[in-house]
């Protein structure tokens, strides 16, 4: 009898110990990132390292397999196997065939319009074929552009400012109509300012390609900017607040410190990456041309509980 009691106590102890040191909870939901360029890969990387998404699996979705190895390297780098098991990159065709009947709780669509014949339809299909809908507690986040606003001569625009008429402005029509598809299905749209990294953006093109031909547009023309990593963190913030906050809403995302074409060049010249350039290229635009818009995304920042890491382009270039 004593032996039986001892065995019982031993089994209870082992059971308690096993519970205390059990493996992490299995992945319970999925998150899809459509488009794994600079923005998409930054977002995947941030999601994998964020504690709020530690139990989530992430699927990066591309049109082809051409950059899959590079994407895995950019996203995972030297991360351990546990993190690697939570990330995969597939083509849209593979996702639709392998996950037939399956939908993702959260979907971020950040693929650019250049890769699609019918961009609004591509956004709609991603939402209807991949996303389980806002009733599931997840979000559909579409990354749009602040270029959809019609203001052009120094006006301040915010989330509720009028956008260009798609009928008269074909350039913005794809974005405006894609936003409508996302919003109609319960998703949200992030209107992003001009994106940049150290080597990508207007500054790089102007300094490296326009030293002789000159820069089109007036030098005091207003430009609103946003670092790619900050754009990704804004998308992450939209996922964190969830559909109870973001569903059918539009947000305006920028660093909050508009600059000018000349200011962009002058800031870039402060960075050693552009040390070989000694002067700002000439400007060849008309002095009385449109000045551009000033973005005010303060309401969006508050709603998403987000702020940029880089408060200005000049700060980024002088870090």
PDB file of C-alpha atoms in Angstrom:
ATOM      1  CA  UNK A   1       0.000   0.000   0.000  1.00  0.00           C
ATOM      2  CA  UNK A   2       2.875   2.320   0.885  1.00  0.00           C
ATOM      3  CA  UNK A   3       4.447   1.505  -2.485  1.00  0.00           C
ATOM      4  CA  UNK A   4       1.209   2.363  -4.279  1.00  0.00           C
ATOM      5  CA  UNK A   5       0.953   5.687  -2.441  1.00  0.00           C
ATOM      6  CA  UNK A   6       4.571   6.528  -3.279  1.00  0.00           C
ATOM      7  CA  UNK A   7       3.980   5.738  -6.961  1.00  0.00           C
ATOM      8  CA  UNK A   8       0.885   7.942  -6.980  1.00  0.00           C
ATOM      9  CA  UNK A   9       2.797  10.873  -5.487  1.00  0.00           C
ATOM     10  CA  UNK A  10       5.604  10.394  -8.008  1.00  0.00           C
ATOM     11  CA  UNK A  11       3.167  10.482 -10.941  1.00  0.00           C
ATOM     12  CA  UNK A  12       1.537  13.647  -9.579  1.00  0.00           C
ATOM     13  CA  UNK A  13       4.932  15.338  -9.267  1.00  0.00           C
ATOM     14  CA  UNK A  14       5.945  14.388 -12.798  1.00  0.00           C
ATOM     15  CA  UNK A  15       2.616  15.626 -14.147  1.00  0.00           C
ATOM     16  CA  UNK A  16       2.970  18.966 -12.370  1.00  0.00           C
ATOM     17  CA  UNK A  17       6.565  19.377 -13.552  1.00  0.00           C
ATOM     18  CA  UNK A  18       5.620  18.532 -17.115  1.00  0.00           C
ATOM     19  CA  UNK A  19       2.880  21.178 -17.032  1.00  0.00           C
ATOM     20  CA  UNK A  20       5.216  23.825 -15.618  1.00  0.00           C
ATOM     21  CA  UNK A  21       7.845  23.282 -18.300  1.00  0.00           C
ATOM     22  CA  UNK A  22       5.554  22.490 -21.214  1.00  0.00           C
ATOM     23  CA  UNK A  23       6.389  23.605 -24.749  1.00  0.00           C
ATOM     24  CA  UNK A  24       5.002  26.903 -26.062  1.00  0.00           C
ATOM     25  CA  UNK A  25       1.379  26.874 -27.153  1.00  0.00           C
ATOM     26  CA  UNK A  26       0.881  25.747 -30.752  1.00  0.00           C
ATOM     27  CA  UNK A  27       0.278  28.368 -33.411  1.00  0.00           C
ATOM     28  CA  UNK A  28      -3.434  29.114 -33.372  1.00  0.00           C
ATOM     29  CA  UNK A  29      -3.913  31.563 -36.234  1.00  0.00           C
ATOM     30  CA  UNK A  30      -2.315  32.761 -39.419  1.00  0.00           C
ATOM     31  CA  UNK A  31      -1.314  36.110 -40.892  1.00  0.00           C
ATOM     32  CA  UNK A  32      -0.716  36.780 -44.580  1.00  0.00           C
ATOM     33  CA  UNK A  33       1.397  39.539 -46.109  1.00  0.00           C
ATOM     34  CA  UNK A  34       0.593  40.028 -49.799  1.00  0.00           C
ATOM     35  CA  UNK A  35       3.635  41.587 -51.430  1.00  0.00           C
ATOM     36  CA  UNK A  36       7.138  41.009 -50.053  1.00  0.00           C
ATOM     37  CA  UNK A  37       9.094  43.938 -51.407  1.00  0.00           C
ATOM     38  CA  UNK A  38      10.896  46.375 -49.107  1.00  0.00           C
ATOM     39  CA  UNK A  39       7.722  47.187 -47.159  1.00  0.00           C
ATOM     40  CA  UNK A  40       6.439  43.630 -46.919  1.00  0.00           C
ATOM     41  CA  UNK A  41       9.726  42.110 -45.794  1.00  0.00           C
ATOM     42  CA  UNK A  42      10.156  44.805 -43.137  1.00  0.00           C
ATOM     43  CA  UNK A  43       6.655  44.071 -41.863  1.00  0.00           C
ATOM     44  CA  UNK A  44       7.265  40.301 -41.747  1.00  0.00           C
ATOM     45  CA  UNK A  45      10.466  40.850 -39.798  1.00  0.00           C
ATOM     46  CA  UNK A  46       8.789  43.170 -37.294  1.00  0.00           C
ATOM     47  CA  UNK A  47       5.855  40.809 -36.783  1.00  0.00           C
ATOM     48  CA  UNK A  48       8.130  37.856 -36.064  1.00  0.00           C
ATOM     49  CA  UNK A  49       9.963  39.786 -33.361  1.00  0.00           C
ATOM     50  CA  UNK A  50       6.931  41.458 -31.760  1.00  0.00           C
ATOM     51  CA  UNK A  51       5.684  39.810 -28.542  1.00  0.00           C
ATOM     52  CA  UNK A  52       2.021  40.361 -29.458  1.00  0.00           C
ATOM     53  CA  UNK A  53       2.471  38.080 -32.471  1.00  0.00           C
ATOM     54  CA  UNK A  54       4.709  35.456 -30.861  1.00  0.00           C
ATOM     55  CA  UNK A  55       2.156  32.671 -31.367  1.00  0.00           C
ATOM     56  CA  UNK A  56       1.330  33.582 -34.962  1.00  0.00           C
ATOM     57  CA  UNK A  57       2.525  32.014 -38.179  1.00  0.00           C
ATOM     58  CA  UNK A  58       3.244  34.404 -41.035  1.00  0.00           C
ATOM     59  CA  UNK A  59       2.939  33.681 -44.744  1.00  0.00           C
ATOM     60  CA  UNK A  60       4.547  36.034 -47.232  1.00  0.00           C
ATOM     61  CA  UNK A  61       2.771  35.917 -50.593  1.00  0.00           C
ATOM     62  CA  UNK A  62       4.399  36.808 -53.927  1.00  0.00           C
ATOM     63  CA  UNK A  63       3.540  36.546 -57.604  1.00  0.00           C
ATOM     64  CA  UNK A  64       6.529  34.331 -58.454  1.00  0.00           C
ATOM     65  CA  UNK A  65       9.256  32.288 -56.756  1.00  0.00           C
ATOM     66  CA  UNK A  66      12.063  34.431 -58.167  1.00  0.00           C
ATOM     67  CA  UNK A  67      13.008  36.184 -54.903  1.00  0.00           C
ATOM     68  CA  UNK A  68      11.930  33.629 -52.315  1.00  0.00           C
ATOM     69  CA  UNK A  69      15.447  32.810 -51.105  1.00  0.00           C
ATOM     70  CA  UNK A  70      16.317  36.494 -50.837  1.00  0.00           C
ATOM     71  CA  UNK A  71      13.093  37.218 -48.963  1.00  0.00           C
ATOM     72  CA  UNK A  72      13.755  34.449 -46.442  1.00  0.00           C
ATOM     73  CA  UNK A  73      17.257  35.806 -45.883  1.00  0.00           C
ATOM     74  CA  UNK A  74      16.017  39.376 -45.455  1.00  0.00           C
ATOM     75  CA  UNK A  75      13.232  38.368 -43.065  1.00  0.00           C
ATOM     76  CA  UNK A  76      14.956  35.671 -41.043  1.00  0.00           C
ATOM     77  CA  UNK A  77      18.655  36.513 -41.310  1.00  0.00           C
ATOM     78  CA  UNK A  78      20.337  34.530 -38.547  1.00  0.00           C
ATOM     79  CA  UNK A  79      17.184  33.907 -36.514  1.00  0.00           C
ATOM     80  CA  UNK A  80      16.811  30.593 -34.705  1.00  0.00           C
ATOM     81  CA  UNK A  81      14.812  27.617 -35.924  1.00  0.00           C
ATOM     82  CA  UNK A  82      11.793  28.465 -33.761  1.00  0.00           C
ATOM     83  CA  UNK A  83      11.326  31.771 -35.547  1.00  0.00           C
ATOM     84  CA  UNK A  84      12.031  30.193 -38.930  1.00  0.00           C
ATOM     85  CA  UNK A  85       9.252  27.665 -38.386  1.00  0.00           C
ATOM     86  CA  UNK A  86       6.772  30.525 -38.055  1.00  0.00           C
ATOM     87  CA  UNK A  87       7.531  32.029 -41.472  1.00  0.00           C
ATOM     88  CA  UNK A  88       7.031  30.805 -45.000  1.00  0.00           C
ATOM     89  CA  UNK A  89       6.918  32.479 -48.387  1.00  0.00           C
ATOM     90  CA  UNK A  90       4.656  31.168 -51.135  1.00  0.00           C
ATOM     91  CA  UNK A  91       3.212  32.335 -54.419  1.00  0.00           C
ATOM     92  CA  UNK A  92      -0.437  33.348 -54.536  1.00  0.00           C
ATOM     93  CA  UNK A  93      -1.080  30.305 -56.718  1.00  0.00           C
ATOM     94  CA  UNK A  94       0.461  28.011 -54.098  1.00  0.00           C
ATOM     95  CA  UNK A  95      -1.527  29.612 -51.295  1.00  0.00           C
ATOM     96  CA  UNK A  96      -4.841  29.248 -53.085  1.00  0.00           C
ATOM     97  CA  UNK A  97      -4.134  25.602 -53.928  1.00  0.00           C
ATOM     98  CA  UNK A  98      -2.565  24.488 -50.626  1.00  0.00           C
ATOM     99  CA  UNK A  99      -4.938  26.425 -48.386  1.00  0.00           C
ATOM    100  CA  UNK A 100      -8.118  25.659 -50.273  1.00  0.00           C
ATOM    101  CA  UNK A 101     -10.997  26.491 -47.946  1.00  0.00           C
ATOM    102  CA  UNK A 102      -8.654  28.108 -45.420  1.00  0.00           C
ATOM    103  CA  UNK A 103      -8.621  31.801 -44.635  1.00  0.00           C
ATOM    104  CA  UNK A 104      -6.186  33.942 -42.698  1.00  0.00           C
ATOM    105  CA  UNK A 105      -7.289  35.863 -39.645  1.00  0.00           C
ATOM    106  CA  UNK A 106      -5.238  38.921 -40.654  1.00  0.00           C
ATOM    107  CA  UNK A 107      -4.142  40.019 -44.120  1.00  0.00           C
ATOM    108  CA  UNK A 108      -1.968  42.968 -45.113  1.00  0.00           C
ATOM    109  CA  UNK A 109      -1.969  43.869 -48.801  1.00  0.00           C
ATOM    110  CA  UNK A 110       1.172  45.894 -49.555  1.00  0.00           C
ATOM    111  CA  UNK A 111       1.927  44.862 -53.132  1.00  0.00           C
ATOM    112  CA  UNK A 112       2.325  47.884 -55.472  1.00  0.00           C
ATOM    113  CA  UNK A 113      -0.123  48.526 -58.328  1.00  0.00           C
ATOM    114  CA  UNK A 114       2.625  48.142 -60.944  1.00  0.00           C
ATOM    115  CA  UNK A 115       2.376  44.362 -60.755  1.00  0.00           C
ATOM    116  CA  UNK A 116      -1.323  44.110 -61.622  1.00  0.00           C
ATOM    117  CA  UNK A 117      -3.454  44.742 -64.699  1.00  0.00           C
ATOM    118  CA  UNK A 118      -6.499  45.421 -62.492  1.00  0.00           C
ATOM    119  CA  UNK A 119      -5.301  46.600 -59.100  1.00  0.00           C
ATOM    120  CA  UNK A 120      -8.714  47.146 -57.424  1.00  0.00           C
ATOM    121  CA  UNK A 121      -9.790  43.623 -58.430  1.00  0.00           C
ATOM    122  CA  UNK A 122      -6.541  42.199 -57.027  1.00  0.00           C
ATOM    123  CA  UNK A 123      -7.227  43.852 -53.668  1.00  0.00           C
ATOM    124  CA  UNK A 124     -10.816  42.614 -53.671  1.00  0.00           C
ATOM    125  CA  UNK A 125      -9.769  39.055 -54.534  1.00  0.00           C
ATOM    126  CA  UNK A 126      -7.149  39.032 -51.776  1.00  0.00           C
ATOM    127  CA  UNK A 127      -9.749  40.124 -49.242  1.00  0.00           C
ATOM    128  CA  UNK A 128     -12.413  37.667 -50.360  1.00  0.00           C
ATOM    129  CA  UNK A 129     -10.143  34.671 -50.975  1.00  0.00           C
ATOM    130  CA  UNK A 130      -7.614  35.021 -48.157  1.00  0.00           C
ATOM    131  CA  UNK A 131      -9.245  36.912 -45.297  1.00  0.00           C
ATOM    132  CA  UNK A 132     -11.695  35.396 -42.829  1.00  0.00           C
ATOM    133  CA  UNK A 133     -13.413  38.761 -42.336  1.00  0.00           C
ATOM    134  CA  UNK A 134     -13.684  41.277 -39.510  1.00  0.00           C
ATOM    135  CA  UNK A 135     -16.186  39.077 -37.641  1.00  0.00           C
ATOM    136  CA  UNK A 136     -13.324  36.662 -36.956  1.00  0.00           C
ATOM    137  CA  UNK A 137     -11.519  39.338 -34.962  1.00  0.00           C
ATOM    138  CA  UNK A 138      -8.874  39.983 -37.614  1.00  0.00           C
ATOM    139  CA  UNK A 139      -8.057  42.846 -39.966  1.00  0.00           C
ATOM    140  CA  UNK A 140      -7.530  43.489 -43.650  1.00  0.00           C
ATOM    141  CA  UNK A 141      -4.990  46.295 -44.053  1.00  0.00           C
ATOM    142  CA  UNK A 142      -4.409  47.871 -47.460  1.00  0.00           C
ATOM    143  CA  UNK A 143      -1.402  50.155 -47.913  1.00  0.00           C
ATOM    144  CA  UNK A 144      -2.469  53.012 -50.145  1.00  0.00           C
ATOM    145  CA  UNK A 145      -0.819  56.344 -50.965  1.00  0.00           C
ATOM    146  CA  UNK A 146      -1.240  59.939 -49.891  1.00  0.00           C
ATOM    147  CA  UNK A 147      -1.021  60.746 -53.584  1.00  0.00           C
ATOM    148  CA  UNK A 148      -4.780  60.202 -53.814  1.00  0.00           C
ATOM    149  CA  UNK A 149      -5.514  63.654 -52.344  1.00  0.00           C
ATOM    150  CA  UNK A 150      -6.482  66.405 -54.745  1.00  0.00           C
ATOM    151  CA  UNK A 151      -4.938  69.337 -52.830  1.00  0.00           C
ATOM    152  CA  UNK A 152      -1.878  70.681 -54.597  1.00  0.00           C
ATOM    153  CA  UNK A 153      -0.927  74.202 -53.532  1.00  0.00           C
ATOM    154  CA  UNK A 154       0.227  74.076 -49.946  1.00  0.00           C
ATOM    155  CA  UNK A 155      -3.091  72.934 -48.481  1.00  0.00           C
ATOM    156  CA  UNK A 156      -3.150  70.833 -45.326  1.00  0.00           C
ATOM    157  CA  UNK A 157      -4.884  67.497 -45.899  1.00  0.00           C
ATOM    158  CA  UNK A 158      -6.036  64.921 -43.362  1.00  0.00           C
ATOM    159  CA  UNK A 159      -7.930  61.640 -43.308  1.00  0.00           C
ATOM    160  CA  UNK A 160     -11.228  63.226 -44.392  1.00  0.00           C
ATOM    161  CA  UNK A 161      -9.892  65.517 -47.134  1.00  0.00           C
ATOM    162  CA  UNK A 162     -11.295  64.962 -50.641  1.00  0.00           C
ATOM    163  CA  UNK A 163      -9.447  62.665 -53.012  1.00  0.00           C
ATOM    164  CA  UNK A 164      -8.903  63.072 -56.717  1.00  0.00           C
ATOM    165  CA  UNK A 165     -11.747  62.121 -59.003  1.00  0.00           C
ATOM    166  CA  UNK A 166     -10.917  58.721 -60.528  1.00  0.00           C
ATOM    167  CA  UNK A 167     -12.747  59.727 -63.710  1.00  0.00           C
ATOM    168  CA  UNK A 168     -10.487  62.717 -64.352  1.00  0.00           C
ATOM    169  CA  UNK A 169      -7.275  61.485 -62.724  1.00  0.00           C
ATOM    170  CA  UNK A 170      -6.323  58.037 -64.068  1.00  0.00           C
ATOM    171  CA  UNK A 171      -3.045  58.060 -62.136  1.00  0.00           C
ATOM    172  CA  UNK A 172      -4.793  58.005 -58.765  1.00  0.00           C
ATOM    173  CA  UNK A 173      -7.821  56.028 -59.968  1.00  0.00           C
ATOM    174  CA  UNK A 174      -6.250  52.634 -59.234  1.00  0.00           C
ATOM    175  CA  UNK A 175      -5.467  53.586 -55.631  1.00  0.00           C
ATOM    176  CA  UNK A 176      -8.801  55.295 -54.967  1.00  0.00           C
ATOM    177  CA  UNK A 177     -10.787  52.361 -56.381  1.00  0.00           C
ATOM    178  CA  UNK A 178      -8.599  49.820 -54.555  1.00  0.00           C
ATOM    179  CA  UNK A 179      -9.258  51.661 -51.285  1.00  0.00           C
ATOM    180  CA  UNK A 180     -12.989  51.468 -51.950  1.00  0.00           C
ATOM    181  CA  UNK A 181     -12.791  47.693 -52.377  1.00  0.00           C
ATOM    182  CA  UNK A 182     -10.864  47.248 -49.123  1.00  0.00           C
ATOM    183  CA  UNK A 183     -13.169  49.537 -47.141  1.00  0.00           C
ATOM    184  CA  UNK A 184     -16.365  48.000 -48.563  1.00  0.00           C
ATOM    185  CA  UNK A 185     -15.290  44.563 -47.326  1.00  0.00           C
ATOM    186  CA  UNK A 186     -14.555  45.810 -43.799  1.00  0.00           C
ATOM    187  CA  UNK A 187     -10.859  46.451 -44.183  1.00  0.00           C
ATOM    188  CA  UNK A 188      -8.879  49.635 -43.646  1.00  0.00           C
ATOM    189  CA  UNK A 189      -6.549  51.738 -45.789  1.00  0.00           C
ATOM    190  CA  UNK A 190      -3.268  53.355 -44.792  1.00  0.00           C
ATOM    191  CA  UNK A 191      -2.415  56.309 -47.031  1.00  0.00           C
ATOM    192  CA  UNK A 192       1.369  56.383 -46.876  1.00  0.00           C
ATOM    193  CA  UNK A 193       3.654  59.337 -47.494  1.00  0.00           C
ATOM    194  CA  UNK A 194       6.621  59.024 -49.854  1.00  0.00           C
ATOM    195  CA  UNK A 195       8.650  55.991 -48.810  1.00  0.00           C
ATOM    196  CA  UNK A 196      12.412  55.859 -48.501  1.00  0.00           C
ATOM    197  CA  UNK A 197      15.417  53.968 -47.192  1.00  0.00           C
ATOM    198  CA  UNK A 198      19.023  55.120 -47.296  1.00  0.00           C
ATOM    199  CA  UNK A 199      19.367  53.982 -50.899  1.00  0.00           C
ATOM    200  CA  UNK A 200      15.773  54.127 -52.135  1.00  0.00           C
ATOM    201  CA  UNK A 201      13.653  57.185 -52.720  1.00  0.00           C
ATOM    202  CA  UNK A 202      13.611  60.513 -54.519  1.00  0.00           C
ATOM    203  CA  UNK A 203      16.863  61.653 -52.896  1.00  0.00           C
ATOM    204  CA  UNK A 204      18.793  58.762 -54.396  1.00  0.00           C
ATOM    205  CA  UNK A 205      17.459  59.344 -57.894  1.00  0.00           C
ATOM    206  CA  UNK A 206      17.900  63.104 -57.804  1.00  0.00           C
ATOM    207  CA  UNK A 207      21.491  63.036 -56.544  1.00  0.00           C
ATOM    208  CA  UNK A 208      22.665  60.159 -58.701  1.00  0.00           C
ATOM    209  CA  UNK A 209      20.751  60.809 -61.929  1.00  0.00           C
ATOM    210  CA  UNK A 210      19.891  64.508 -62.084  1.00  0.00           C
ATOM    211  CA  UNK A 211      23.208  66.295 -61.538  1.00  0.00           C
ATOM    212  CA  UNK A 212      23.295  67.357 -65.198  1.00  0.00           C
ATOM    213  CA  UNK A 213      19.683  67.191 -66.359  1.00  0.00           C
ATOM    214  CA  UNK A 214      18.288  68.909 -63.262  1.00  0.00           C
ATOM    215  CA  UNK A 215      15.347  68.089 -60.983  1.00  0.00           C
ATOM    216  CA  UNK A 216      11.847  68.596 -62.322  1.00  0.00           C
ATOM    217  CA  UNK A 217       9.585  70.701 -60.099  1.00  0.00           C
ATOM    218  CA  UNK A 218      10.054  73.799 -58.005  1.00  0.00           C
ATOM    219  CA  UNK A 219      12.722  73.526 -55.332  1.00  0.00           C
ATOM    220  CA  UNK A 220      10.370  74.637 -52.550  1.00  0.00           C
ATOM    221  CA  UNK A 221       7.786  72.029 -53.560  1.00  0.00           C
ATOM    222  CA  UNK A 222       6.437  70.221 -50.476  1.00  0.00           C
ATOM    223  CA  UNK A 223       7.224  66.542 -49.983  1.00  0.00           C
ATOM    224  CA  UNK A 224       5.853  64.336 -47.196  1.00  0.00           C
ATOM    225  CA  UNK A 225       8.034  61.374 -46.284  1.00  0.00           C
ATOM    226  CA  UNK A 226       8.004  58.123 -44.327  1.00  0.00           C
ATOM    227  CA  UNK A 227      10.719  55.558 -43.739  1.00  0.00           C
ATOM    228  CA  UNK A 228       9.860  52.070 -45.013  1.00  0.00           C
ATOM    229  CA  UNK A 229      10.336  50.592 -41.532  1.00  0.00           C
ATOM    230  CA  UNK A 230       7.953  53.165 -40.063  1.00  0.00           C
ATOM    231  CA  UNK A 231       5.392  52.362 -42.740  1.00  0.00           C
ATOM    232  CA  UNK A 232       5.662  48.689 -41.759  1.00  0.00           C
ATOM    233  CA  UNK A 233       5.275  49.528 -38.067  1.00  0.00           C
ATOM    234  CA  UNK A 234       2.119  51.523 -38.878  1.00  0.00           C
ATOM    235  CA  UNK A 235       0.640  48.444 -40.591  1.00  0.00           C
ATOM    236  CA  UNK A 236       1.587  46.408 -37.523  1.00  0.00           C
ATOM    237  CA  UNK A 237      -0.132  49.004 -35.325  1.00  0.00           C
ATOM    238  CA  UNK A 238      -3.297  48.678 -37.421  1.00  0.00           C
ATOM    239  CA  UNK A 239      -3.255  44.916 -36.829  1.00  0.00           C
ATOM    240  CA  UNK A 240      -2.761  45.440 -33.089  1.00  0.00           C
ATOM    241  CA  UNK A 241      -5.780  47.730 -32.626  1.00  0.00           C
ATOM    242  CA  UNK A 242      -7.927  45.266 -34.577  1.00  0.00           C
ATOM    243  CA  UNK A 243     -11.169  45.598 -36.544  1.00  0.00           C
ATOM    244  CA  UNK A 244     -13.103  47.147 -33.659  1.00  0.00           C
ATOM    245  CA  UNK A 245     -10.993  50.258 -34.309  1.00  0.00           C
ATOM    246  CA  UNK A 246      -9.807  50.052 -37.912  1.00  0.00           C
ATOM    247  CA  UNK A 247     -12.674  48.442 -39.841  1.00  0.00           C
ATOM    248  CA  UNK A 248     -13.842  50.673 -42.716  1.00  0.00           C
ATOM    249  CA  UNK A 249     -11.476  53.474 -41.709  1.00  0.00           C
ATOM    250  CA  UNK A 250      -8.839  55.354 -43.679  1.00  0.00           C
ATOM    251  CA  UNK A 251      -5.606  56.587 -42.083  1.00  0.00           C
ATOM    252  CA  UNK A 252      -2.927  59.046 -43.178  1.00  0.00           C
ATOM    253  CA  UNK A 253       0.605  57.997 -42.256  1.00  0.00           C
ATOM    254  CA  UNK A 254       3.695  60.218 -42.454  1.00  0.00           C
ATOM    255  CA  UNK A 255       6.572  61.309 -40.232  1.00  0.00           C
ATOM    256  CA  UNK A 256       4.751  64.588 -39.546  1.00  0.00           C
ATOM    257  CA  UNK A 257       7.613  66.776 -40.799  1.00  0.00           C
ATOM    258  CA  UNK A 258       7.139  67.719 -44.449  1.00  0.00           C
ATOM    259  CA  UNK A 259      10.199  68.970 -46.268  1.00  0.00           C
ATOM    260  CA  UNK A 260      10.936  70.330 -49.744  1.00  0.00           C
ATOM    261  CA  UNK A 261      12.705  68.989 -52.804  1.00  0.00           C
ATOM    262  CA  UNK A 262      15.748  71.074 -51.950  1.00  0.00           C
ATOM    263  CA  UNK A 263      15.480  70.051 -48.295  1.00  0.00           C
ATOM    264  CA  UNK A 264      15.535  66.370 -49.284  1.00  0.00           C
ATOM    265  CA  UNK A 265      18.743  66.828 -51.236  1.00  0.00           C
ATOM    266  CA  UNK A 266      20.405  68.916 -48.543  1.00  0.00           C
ATOM    267  CA  UNK A 267      19.556  66.333 -45.867  1.00  0.00           C
ATOM    268  CA  UNK A 268      20.825  63.437 -47.998  1.00  0.00           C
ATOM    269  CA  UNK A 269      24.126  65.225 -48.588  1.00  0.00           C
ATOM    270  CA  UNK A 270      24.746  65.110 -44.824  1.00  0.00           C
ATOM    271  CA  UNK A 271      25.013  61.319 -44.979  1.00  0.00           C
ATOM    272  CA  UNK A 272      28.334  59.673 -45.838  1.00  0.00           C
ATOM    273  CA  UNK A 273      26.539  57.466 -48.371  1.00  0.00           C
ATOM    274  CA  UNK A 274      26.259  60.556 -50.592  1.00  0.00           C
ATOM    275  CA  UNK A 275      29.602  62.138 -49.709  1.00  0.00           C
ATOM    276  CA  UNK A 276      30.755  61.998 -53.338  1.00  0.00           C
ATOM    277  CA  UNK A 277      28.122  64.578 -54.278  1.00  0.00           C
ATOM    278  CA  UNK A 278      29.131  68.128 -53.414  1.00  0.00           C
ATOM    279  CA  UNK A 279      26.082  70.150 -54.392  1.00  0.00           C
ATOM    280  CA  UNK A 280      22.326  70.001 -54.852  1.00  0.00           C
ATOM    281  CA  UNK A 281      21.415  69.477 -58.531  1.00  0.00           C
ATOM    282  CA  UNK A 282      19.730  72.411 -60.291  1.00  0.00           C
ATOM    283  CA  UNK A 283      15.942  72.685 -60.367  1.00  0.00           C
ATOM    284  CA  UNK A 284      14.289  73.114 -63.735  1.00  0.00           C
ATOM    285  CA  UNK A 285      10.626  73.365 -62.756  1.00  0.00           C
ATOM    286  CA  UNK A 286       8.569  76.528 -63.049  1.00  0.00           C
ATOM    287  CA  UNK A 287       8.759  78.726 -59.958  1.00  0.00           C
ATOM    288  CA  UNK A 288       4.999  79.196 -60.039  1.00  0.00           C
ATOM    289  CA  UNK A 289       4.143  75.487 -60.330  1.00  0.00           C
ATOM    290  CA  UNK A 290       2.059  73.639 -57.695  1.00  0.00           C
ATOM    291  CA  UNK A 291       3.696  73.447 -54.255  1.00  0.00           C
ATOM    292  CA  UNK A 292       2.142  70.188 -53.108  1.00  0.00           C
ATOM    293  CA  UNK A 293       0.284  69.169 -49.952  1.00  0.00           C
ATOM    294  CA  UNK A 294       1.003  69.107 -46.222  1.00  0.00           C
ATOM    295  CA  UNK A 295      -0.058  65.894 -44.498  1.00  0.00           C
ATOM    296  CA  UNK A 296      -1.673  66.028 -41.065  1.00  0.00           C
ATOM    297  CA  UNK A 297      -1.983  62.462 -39.790  1.00  0.00           C
ATOM    298  CA  UNK A 298      -2.260  63.313 -36.088  1.00  0.00           C
ATOM    299  CA  UNK A 299      -5.701  61.697 -35.776  1.00  0.00           C
ATOM    300  CA  UNK A 300      -4.381  58.515 -37.381  1.00  0.00           C
ATOM    301  CA  UNK A 301      -1.410  58.401 -35.018  1.00  0.00           C
ATOM    302  CA  UNK A 302      -3.753  58.661 -32.050  1.00  0.00           C
ATOM    303  CA  UNK A 303      -6.224  56.075 -33.335  1.00  0.00           C
ATOM    304  CA  UNK A 304      -3.518  53.522 -34.145  1.00  0.00           C
ATOM    305  CA  UNK A 305      -1.458  54.395 -31.055  1.00  0.00           C
ATOM    306  CA  UNK A 306       1.524  54.784 -33.358  1.00  0.00           C
ATOM    307  CA  UNK A 307       4.397  57.158 -33.910  1.00  0.00           C
ATOM    308  CA  UNK A 308       7.348  56.972 -36.316  1.00  0.00           C
ATOM    309  CA  UNK A 309      10.785  55.937 -35.175  1.00  0.00           C
ATOM    310  CA  UNK A 310      12.304  58.549 -37.494  1.00  0.00           C
ATOM    311  CA  UNK A 311      10.623  61.889 -36.859  1.00  0.00           C
ATOM    312  CA  UNK A 312      12.006  63.422 -40.046  1.00  0.00           C
ATOM    313  CA  UNK A 313      14.041  62.633 -43.146  1.00  0.00           C
ATOM    314  CA  UNK A 314      16.798  64.912 -41.904  1.00  0.00           C
ATOM    315  CA  UNK A 315      16.972  63.006 -38.602  1.00  0.00           C
ATOM    316  CA  UNK A 316      17.330  59.712 -40.451  1.00  0.00           C
ATOM    317  CA  UNK A 317      20.113  61.045 -42.673  1.00  0.00           C
ATOM    318  CA  UNK A 318      22.094  62.473 -39.755  1.00  0.00           C
ATOM    319  CA  UNK A 319      21.838  59.529 -37.372  1.00  0.00           C
TER     320      UNK A 319
END
